[in-house]
Amino acid sequence: MTEAKTDIKSLYPEEVAGLLKEMGEPSYRASQVFTWLHRYGAAAFSEMTNLPKSLREALDGRCRIPGCEKAAVQVSKADGTRKYLFRLSDGHLIESVLMRYRYGISVCVSTQVGCRMGCRFCASTLGGRVRDLLPSEILDQVYRIEADAGERVSHVVLMGSGEPFDNYDAVVRFLRLVSDPGGKQISLRNITVSTCGLTEGILRFAGEGLPVTLALSLHASDDETRKKLMPVANRYTLKEVLEACDTYFRKTGRRVSCEYSVVRGVNDTDKDAEKLGRLLAGRKMHVNLIPVNPVTENRFERPDPGSIAAFQKKLTACGVHATVRRELGTDIDGACGQLRAHFLNPGEGGTVS
Ligand code: SAH
């Protein structure tokens, strides 16, 4: 059996340099290769036209460039939001989304094929975790979307399918590579990593020296309610996960924000808002309220806009800054996983090109 080829697009610059040195190449070749991969998003060594043909062939013999191939895209007529369906080299499908804001273009990337966290309201977890994405595959979602849209991506959120801290090393590599001066150089301050609350991951991440924003998927203000929505709450109590966030803030100086999917009859009462307020006021954590997206396979419903506004008001009264997430792409809306489902079962409606 031949040895597996190296995923060159997941390597740090110094590792690319080490590889080329081993191949007997002068050091400037490493930065040429890195630039091709990360600034120009080259998908094949044959595109690297300023390298000698012999080197391109030698690289091709020992390395591979994993990436994403566009399978479908759905464009919102309302606001230009674009949902992409990408096919990976082994045939698995993942979704990514481009969103337009006043401050720039934000891309939401997936970190795993599927997810094993089991949150009851989330479509990405229905089939469990299929596999982790490679750093190169997380990066390529950004590179392909930037090339397709023809505009610079300024912000990235790790909120597609997958739990970032369940694929920790790949996510950290992704963050370092996407912000590398030799690549796309996306500012780490413009990147948000969202976690369902894997406490060890949060604590480890606090020591990485990466000035990104950490978002915690909280979704409840007591352990009992949280357990109904998120199996991860059986592993860590709210107290443990919030203390990990306190440590994160102490170590990094960066405030953690919370996501709270509001579900009718589950976590949307005045009392819930008050409890949440008490939990977060001293911590100065910002809350992002997300009216829950209905998923066919579950029975959760969103409260009417009036009760969400009342919930927000209550939080504000407790001294907690809260915003209701602006909904983009309402005409192509739906929870994560919808585009994939429509693509696989085209009879079920939705326009996919
Ligand atoms: N695994 C990570 C990131 C993925 S999801 C995490 O749990 O944070 C990004 C956010 O969308 C999370 O807060 C998640 O809980 C939320 N979410 C998932 N499905 C949803 C739905 N149907 N309606 C509203 N929010 C949802």
Short mmCIF file of C-alpha atoms and ligand atoms in Angstrom, two decimals:
data_model
loop_
_atom_site.label_atom_id
_atom_site.label_comp_id
_atom_site.label_asym_id
_atom_site.label_seq_id
_atom_site.Cartn_x
_atom_site.Cartn_y
_atom_site.Cartn_z
CA MET A 1 0.00 0.00 0.00
CA THR A 2 1.27 3.48 -0.82
CA GLU A 3 1.64 5.94 2.03
CA ALA A 4 -1.23 8.43 2.32
CA LYS A 5 -0.51 11.74 0.63
CA THR A 6 0.09 14.80 2.83
CA ASP A 7 -2.74 17.34 3.04
CA ILE A 8 -0.51 20.29 2.15
CA LYS A 9 -3.30 22.84 2.51
CA SER A 10 -3.66 22.07 6.22
CA LEU A 11 0.03 22.78 6.91
CA TYR A 12 1.37 25.91 8.62
CA PRO A 13 3.87 27.99 6.58
CA GLU A 14 6.84 26.58 8.52
CA GLU A 15 5.60 23.04 7.85
CA VAL A 16 5.33 23.74 4.11
CA ALA A 17 8.87 25.11 4.32
CA GLY A 18 10.03 21.90 6.04
CA LEU A 19 8.43 19.76 3.36
CA LEU A 20 10.00 21.69 0.49
CA LYS A 21 13.37 21.68 2.18
CA GLU A 22 13.10 17.90 2.46
CA MET A 23 12.42 17.85 -1.28
CA GLY A 24 15.64 19.79 -1.83
CA GLU A 25 13.97 23.06 -2.88
CA PRO A 26 15.14 26.59 -2.09
CA SER A 27 13.20 28.33 0.70
CA TYR A 28 11.37 30.87 -1.49
CA ARG A 29 9.46 28.00 -3.10
CA ALA A 30 7.60 27.40 0.17
CA SER A 31 6.10 30.87 0.24
CA GLN A 32 5.18 30.55 -3.45
CA VAL A 33 3.30 27.33 -2.72
CA PHE A 34 1.64 28.77 0.41
CA THR A 35 0.52 31.84 -1.54
CA TRP A 36 -1.00 29.69 -4.28
CA LEU A 37 -2.88 27.60 -1.77
CA HIS A 38 -4.10 30.27 0.60
CA ARG A 39 -4.19 33.56 -1.26
CA TYR A 40 -5.28 32.30 -4.67
CA GLY A 41 -7.11 29.17 -3.51
CA ALA A 42 -5.36 26.89 -6.01
CA ALA A 43 -7.09 23.52 -6.23
CA ALA A 44 -4.30 21.73 -8.14
CA PHE A 45 -0.52 21.93 -8.39
CA SER A 46 -0.86 22.37 -12.16
CA GLU A 47 -2.24 25.88 -11.48
CA MET A 48 1.03 26.94 -9.82
CA THR A 49 2.51 28.28 -13.02
CA ASN A 50 5.57 29.96 -11.51
CA LEU A 51 6.88 26.60 -10.23
CA PRO A 52 8.99 24.35 -12.46
CA LYS A 53 6.94 21.53 -13.99
CA SER A 54 9.18 18.96 -12.29
CA LEU A 55 8.37 20.41 -8.88
CA ARG A 56 4.64 20.54 -9.59
CA GLU A 57 4.79 16.85 -10.51
CA ALA A 58 6.87 15.96 -7.47
CA LEU A 59 4.39 17.79 -5.20
CA ASP A 60 1.51 16.04 -6.89
CA GLY A 61 3.20 12.71 -6.17
CA ARG A 62 3.39 13.23 -2.43
CA CYS A 63 0.69 15.77 -1.54
CA ARG A 64 -3.00 16.38 -2.02
CA ILE A 65 -5.12 19.53 -1.84
CA PRO A 66 -8.46 18.63 -0.22
CA GLY A 67 -11.25 21.06 -0.96
CA CYS A 68 -14.91 21.67 -1.67
CA GLU A 69 -16.74 21.50 -4.96
CA LYS A 70 -19.89 23.54 -5.44
CA ALA A 71 -22.88 21.20 -5.78
CA ALA A 72 -25.67 23.78 -5.49
CA VAL A 73 -26.33 27.32 -4.42
CA GLN A 74 -29.54 28.99 -3.33
CA VAL A 75 -29.69 32.80 -3.54
CA SER A 76 -32.07 35.01 -1.55
CA LYS A 77 -33.82 37.56 -3.72
CA ALA A 78 -34.54 39.60 -0.61
CA ASP A 79 -31.02 40.29 0.63
CA GLY A 80 -28.45 38.36 -1.41
CA THR A 81 -27.78 35.69 1.22
CA ARG A 82 -26.30 32.66 -0.53
CA LYS A 83 -26.51 29.12 0.79
CA TYR A 84 -23.89 26.81 -0.67
CA LEU A 85 -23.91 23.07 -0.79
CA PHE A 86 -20.41 21.67 -1.19
CA ARG A 87 -19.31 18.17 -2.12
CA LEU A 88 -16.12 16.92 -0.46
CA SER A 89 -13.63 14.63 -2.20
CA ASP A 90 -15.21 11.53 -0.60
CA GLY A 91 -18.69 12.56 -1.73
CA HIS A 92 -20.02 13.90 1.59
CA LEU A 93 -22.06 17.10 1.46
CA ILE A 94 -21.75 20.17 3.71
CA GLU A 95 -23.41 23.58 3.79
CA SER A 96 -21.97 27.08 4.15
CA VAL A 97 -23.70 30.45 3.98
CA LEU A 98 -22.67 33.90 2.75
CA MET A 99 -24.39 36.80 4.49
CA ARG A 100 -24.17 40.49 3.63
CA TYR A 101 -23.95 43.05 6.41
CA ARG A 102 -23.24 46.77 6.41
CA TYR A 103 -19.78 46.06 7.74
CA GLY A 104 -18.88 43.44 5.14
CA ILE A 105 -19.40 39.89 4.02
CA SER A 106 -19.63 37.11 6.57
CA VAL A 107 -19.32 33.41 5.83
CA CYS A 108 -20.77 30.72 8.08
CA VAL A 109 -18.71 27.53 7.83
CA SER A 110 -19.25 23.91 8.89
CA THR A 111 -16.62 22.13 10.98
CA GLN A 112 -17.90 18.53 10.75
CA VAL A 113 -20.06 16.46 8.44
CA GLY A 114 -23.07 16.12 10.73
CA CYS A 115 -22.69 16.49 14.48
CA ARG A 116 -22.94 14.23 17.51
CA MET A 117 -24.04 16.76 20.11
CA GLY A 118 -27.71 15.88 19.60
CA CYS A 119 -29.32 19.29 20.29
CA ARG A 120 -33.02 18.59 19.88
CA PHE A 121 -33.86 21.60 17.71
CA CYS A 122 -30.92 21.29 15.32
CA ALA A 123 -31.11 19.65 11.89
CA SER A 124 -27.34 19.11 11.61
CA THR A 125 -27.31 16.47 14.29
CA LEU A 126 -30.14 14.26 13.00
CA GLY A 127 -27.81 11.77 11.32
CA GLY A 128 -25.08 11.98 13.95
CA ARG A 129 -21.46 12.83 13.18
CA VAL A 130 -20.26 11.38 9.90
CA ARG A 131 -16.70 12.69 10.08
CA ASP A 132 -14.54 15.65 11.08
CA LEU A 133 -13.59 18.19 8.45
CA LEU A 134 -9.91 18.77 7.72
CA PRO A 135 -8.55 22.30 8.26
CA SER A 136 -8.19 22.52 4.46
CA GLU A 137 -11.88 21.68 4.00
CA ILE A 138 -12.98 24.35 6.49
CA LEU A 139 -10.71 26.87 4.74
CA ASP A 140 -11.92 25.96 1.28
CA GLN A 141 -15.51 26.90 2.17
CA VAL A 142 -14.25 30.47 2.61
CA TYR A 143 -12.00 30.38 -0.47
CA ARG A 144 -14.67 28.93 -2.81
CA ILE A 145 -17.33 31.36 -1.62
CA GLU A 146 -15.00 34.32 -2.02
CA ALA A 147 -14.14 33.23 -5.56
CA ASP A 148 -17.77 32.55 -6.43
CA ALA A 149 -19.08 35.84 -5.05
CA GLY A 150 -16.12 37.84 -6.39
CA GLU A 151 -15.98 39.84 -3.16
CA ARG A 152 -13.69 39.80 -0.17
CA VAL A 153 -14.89 37.90 2.86
CA SER A 154 -14.27 40.00 5.99
CA HIS A 155 -15.94 37.94 8.71
CA VAL A 156 -16.28 34.23 9.51
CA VAL A 157 -18.60 32.46 11.95
CA LEU A 158 -18.11 28.80 12.88
CA MET A 159 -21.83 28.10 13.16
CA GLY A 160 -22.53 25.63 10.37
CA SER A 161 -22.86 21.93 11.02
CA GLY A 162 -20.56 20.45 13.64
CA GLU A 163 -19.27 21.30 17.09
CA PRO A 164 -15.98 23.22 16.75
CA PHE A 165 -14.52 21.88 20.01
CA ASP A 166 -15.33 18.30 18.97
CA ASN A 167 -12.84 18.89 16.13
CA TYR A 168 -10.53 21.08 18.19
CA ASP A 169 -7.15 20.74 16.47
CA ALA A 170 -8.56 21.24 12.97
CA VAL A 171 -10.44 24.34 14.12
CA VAL A 172 -7.35 25.90 15.71
CA ARG A 173 -5.35 25.20 12.56
CA PHE A 174 -8.13 26.72 10.47
CA LEU A 175 -8.10 29.88 12.60
CA ARG A 176 -4.34 30.33 12.34
CA LEU A 177 -4.30 29.66 8.59
CA VAL A 178 -7.28 31.84 7.65
CA SER A 179 -5.69 34.78 9.48
CA ASP A 180 -2.14 34.13 8.23
CA PRO A 181 -0.48 37.15 6.58
CA GLY A 182 0.51 34.91 3.65
CA GLY A 183 -3.10 33.90 3.00
CA LYS A 184 -6.50 35.62 3.17
CA GLN A 185 -5.47 37.45 6.33
CA ILE A 186 -8.97 37.58 7.80
CA SER A 187 -8.73 39.34 11.15
CA LEU A 188 -9.23 37.00 14.11
CA ARG A 189 -11.28 39.77 15.72
CA ASN A 190 -13.80 39.29 12.92
CA ILE A 191 -14.22 35.58 13.65
CA THR A 192 -16.77 33.98 16.00
CA VAL A 193 -16.45 30.41 17.28
CA SER A 194 -19.72 29.02 18.60
CA THR A 195 -19.79 26.07 21.01
CA CYS A 196 -22.58 24.10 22.64
CA GLY A 197 -20.45 24.30 25.78
CA LEU A 198 -17.71 21.66 25.91
CA THR A 199 -16.04 22.96 29.06
CA GLU A 200 -12.60 21.42 28.52
CA GLY A 201 -12.56 22.87 25.01
CA ILE A 202 -13.38 26.36 26.28
CA LEU A 203 -10.62 26.21 28.90
CA ARG A 204 -8.06 24.90 26.43
CA PHE A 205 -9.09 27.48 23.85
CA ALA A 206 -8.55 30.26 26.41
CA GLY A 207 -4.83 29.44 26.25
CA GLU A 208 -4.43 29.55 22.44
CA GLY A 209 -3.85 33.31 22.23
CA LEU A 210 -6.43 33.66 19.45
CA PRO A 211 -8.40 36.92 19.80
CA VAL A 212 -11.64 35.59 18.31
CA THR A 213 -15.13 35.99 19.80
CA LEU A 214 -16.41 32.96 21.66
CA ALA A 215 -20.16 32.37 21.56
CA LEU A 216 -21.83 29.97 23.96
CA SER A 217 -25.05 28.21 22.94
CA LEU A 218 -26.89 28.56 26.21
CA HIS A 219 -30.58 28.19 25.28
CA ALA A 220 -31.78 27.83 28.88
CA SER A 221 -31.36 29.45 32.26
CA ASP A 222 -31.52 26.29 34.39
CA ASP A 223 -30.06 22.80 34.03
CA GLU A 224 -33.39 21.00 33.83
CA THR A 225 -34.62 23.02 30.83
CA ARG A 226 -31.21 22.86 29.20
CA LYS A 227 -31.19 19.07 29.47
CA LYS A 228 -34.48 18.96 27.57
CA LEU A 229 -32.89 20.81 24.67
CA MET A 230 -29.24 19.80 24.73
CA PRO A 231 -27.83 16.41 25.79
CA VAL A 232 -24.49 18.15 26.50
CA ALA A 233 -26.19 19.60 29.60
CA ASN A 234 -26.03 16.11 31.13
CA ARG A 235 -22.24 16.29 30.96
CA TYR A 236 -21.67 19.83 32.23
CA THR A 237 -23.81 21.97 34.48
CA LEU A 238 -24.60 25.57 33.60
CA LYS A 239 -22.41 26.58 36.52
CA GLU A 240 -19.42 24.68 35.09
CA VAL A 241 -19.80 26.01 31.58
CA LEU A 242 -20.36 29.61 32.71
CA GLU A 243 -17.34 29.43 34.98
CA ALA A 244 -15.29 28.22 32.02
CA CYS A 245 -16.54 31.30 30.12
CA ASP A 246 -15.49 33.51 33.08
CA THR A 247 -12.02 31.99 32.84
CA TYR A 248 -12.00 32.59 29.11
CA PHE A 249 -12.81 36.26 29.69
CA ARG A 250 -10.22 36.60 32.46
CA LYS A 251 -7.48 35.05 30.33
CA THR A 252 -8.25 36.67 26.99
CA GLY A 253 -9.97 39.93 27.93
CA ARG A 254 -12.63 39.07 25.36
CA ARG A 255 -16.28 38.98 26.35
CA VAL A 256 -18.16 35.80 25.61
CA SER A 257 -21.56 36.17 23.98
CA CYS A 258 -24.53 33.84 24.39
CA GLU A 259 -26.92 32.39 21.88
CA TYR A 260 -30.41 31.70 23.11
CA SER A 261 -32.86 30.00 20.75
CA VAL A 262 -36.28 30.98 21.98
CA VAL A 263 -38.70 28.06 21.91
CA ARG A 264 -42.40 28.51 22.57
CA GLY A 265 -43.51 26.92 25.83
CA VAL A 266 -40.01 25.67 26.66
CA ASN A 267 -37.78 28.64 27.54
CA ASP A 268 -39.73 31.77 26.61
CA THR A 269 -41.51 32.94 29.75
CA ASP A 270 -40.93 36.10 31.80
CA LYS A 271 -39.53 33.88 34.51
CA ASP A 272 -37.01 32.38 32.07
CA ALA A 273 -35.93 35.88 31.07
CA GLU A 274 -35.48 36.91 34.71
CA LYS A 275 -33.46 33.81 35.54
CA LEU A 276 -31.31 34.38 32.48
CA GLY A 277 -30.85 38.00 33.49
CA ARG A 278 -29.69 36.99 36.98
CA LEU A 279 -27.28 34.45 35.52
CA LEU A 280 -25.66 36.86 33.09
CA ALA A 281 -25.90 40.38 34.55
CA GLY A 282 -22.77 40.14 36.68
CA ARG A 283 -20.90 38.63 33.78
CA LYS A 284 -21.68 41.41 31.31
CA MET A 285 -22.43 38.81 28.66
CA HIS A 286 -24.32 39.84 25.57
CA VAL A 287 -27.28 37.69 24.48
CA ASN A 288 -28.30 36.94 20.93
CA LEU A 289 -31.93 35.80 20.82
CA ILE A 290 -32.71 33.45 17.93
CA PRO A 291 -36.36 32.61 17.29
CA VAL A 292 -36.07 28.84 16.86
CA ASN A 293 -36.12 27.67 13.24
CA PRO A 294 -38.66 24.91 12.86
CA VAL A 295 -37.15 21.62 11.66
CA THR A 296 -39.51 19.08 10.14
CA GLU A 297 -38.26 16.30 12.39
CA ASN A 298 -39.05 18.14 15.62
CA ARG A 299 -42.03 19.83 17.13
CA PHE A 300 -40.51 23.07 18.36
CA GLU A 301 -42.21 26.35 17.55
CA ARG A 302 -41.08 29.94 17.74
CA PRO A 303 -42.90 32.37 20.00
CA ASP A 304 -44.69 35.27 18.31
CA PRO A 305 -42.56 38.42 17.77
CA GLY A 306 -44.36 40.19 20.64
CA SER A 307 -43.22 37.68 23.25
CA ILE A 308 -39.68 37.75 21.92
CA ALA A 309 -39.67 41.54 22.25
CA ALA A 310 -41.00 41.20 25.81
CA PHE A 311 -38.27 38.65 26.60
CA GLN A 312 -35.66 41.05 25.28
CA LYS A 313 -37.10 43.92 27.31
CA LYS A 314 -37.00 41.87 30.49
CA LEU A 315 -33.34 41.05 29.92
CA THR A 316 -32.54 44.71 29.33
CA ALA A 317 -34.30 45.56 32.58
CA CYS A 318 -31.97 43.09 34.33
CA GLY A 319 -29.00 44.96 32.88
CA VAL A 320 -28.25 42.38 30.18
CA HIS A 321 -27.68 43.62 26.66
CA ALA A 322 -29.73 41.51 24.26
CA THR A 323 -30.42 41.62 20.53
CA VAL A 324 -32.77 39.61 18.36
CA ARG A 325 -30.83 38.02 15.52
CA ARG A 326 -31.56 39.71 12.24
CA GLU A 327 -32.99 37.16 9.88
CA LEU A 328 -31.28 36.98 6.54
CA GLY A 329 -32.44 35.06 3.52
CA THR A 330 -36.00 34.75 4.80
CA ASP A 331 -37.12 33.58 1.36
CA ILE A 332 -34.60 30.71 1.43
CA ASP A 333 -34.93 30.35 5.18
CA GLY A 334 -34.97 27.24 7.28
CA ALA A 335 -32.64 25.62 9.70
CA CYS A 336 -29.17 24.42 8.80
CA GLY A 337 -29.49 21.21 6.84
CA GLN A 338 -32.41 22.33 4.71
CA LEU A 339 -30.47 22.89 1.50
CA ARG A 340 -28.83 19.50 1.88
CA ALA A 341 -32.23 17.86 2.43
CA HIS A 342 -33.73 19.52 -0.65
CA PHE A 343 -30.75 18.59 -2.76
CA LEU A 344 -31.00 14.95 -1.75
CA ASN A 345 -34.82 14.90 -2.16
CA PRO A 346 -35.51 17.38 -4.97
CA GLY A 347 -39.20 16.50 -4.96
CA GLU A 348 -39.63 18.29 -1.66
CA GLY A 349 -39.62 21.83 -3.03
CA GLY A 350 -37.16 24.72 -2.79
CA THR A 351 -35.30 26.17 -5.73
CA VAL A 352 -31.80 24.85 -6.01
CA SER A 353 -29.53 25.62 -8.94
N1 SAH B 1 -22.18 23.44 17.49
C1 SAH B 1 -22.06 24.84 17.67
C2 SAH B 1 -22.27 25.67 16.42
C3 SAH B 1 -23.40 25.30 15.50
S1 SAH B 1 -24.98 25.97 15.46
C4 SAH B 1 -22.97 25.33 18.77
O1 SAH B 1 -23.75 24.54 19.26
O2 SAH B 1 -22.87 26.48 19.16
C5 SAH B 1 -25.03 27.67 15.63
C6 SAH B 1 -26.17 28.11 16.53
O3 SAH B 1 -27.47 27.83 15.95
C7 SAH B 1 -26.15 27.42 17.88
O4 SAH B 1 -26.40 28.34 18.90
C8 SAH B 1 -27.29 26.43 17.74
O5 SAH B 1 -27.74 26.03 18.99
C9 SAH B 1 -28.29 27.24 16.93
N2 SAH B 1 -29.34 26.44 16.28
C10 SAH B 1 -29.27 25.21 15.76
N3 SAH B 1 -30.44 24.82 15.26
C11 SAH B 1 -31.29 25.84 15.44
C12 SAH B 1 -32.66 26.04 15.14
N4 SAH B 1 -33.41 25.10 14.57
N5 SAH B 1 -33.19 27.24 15.49
C13 SAH B 1 -32.45 28.20 16.09
N6 SAH B 1 -31.16 28.06 16.39
C14 SAH B 1 -30.59 26.89 16.09
#
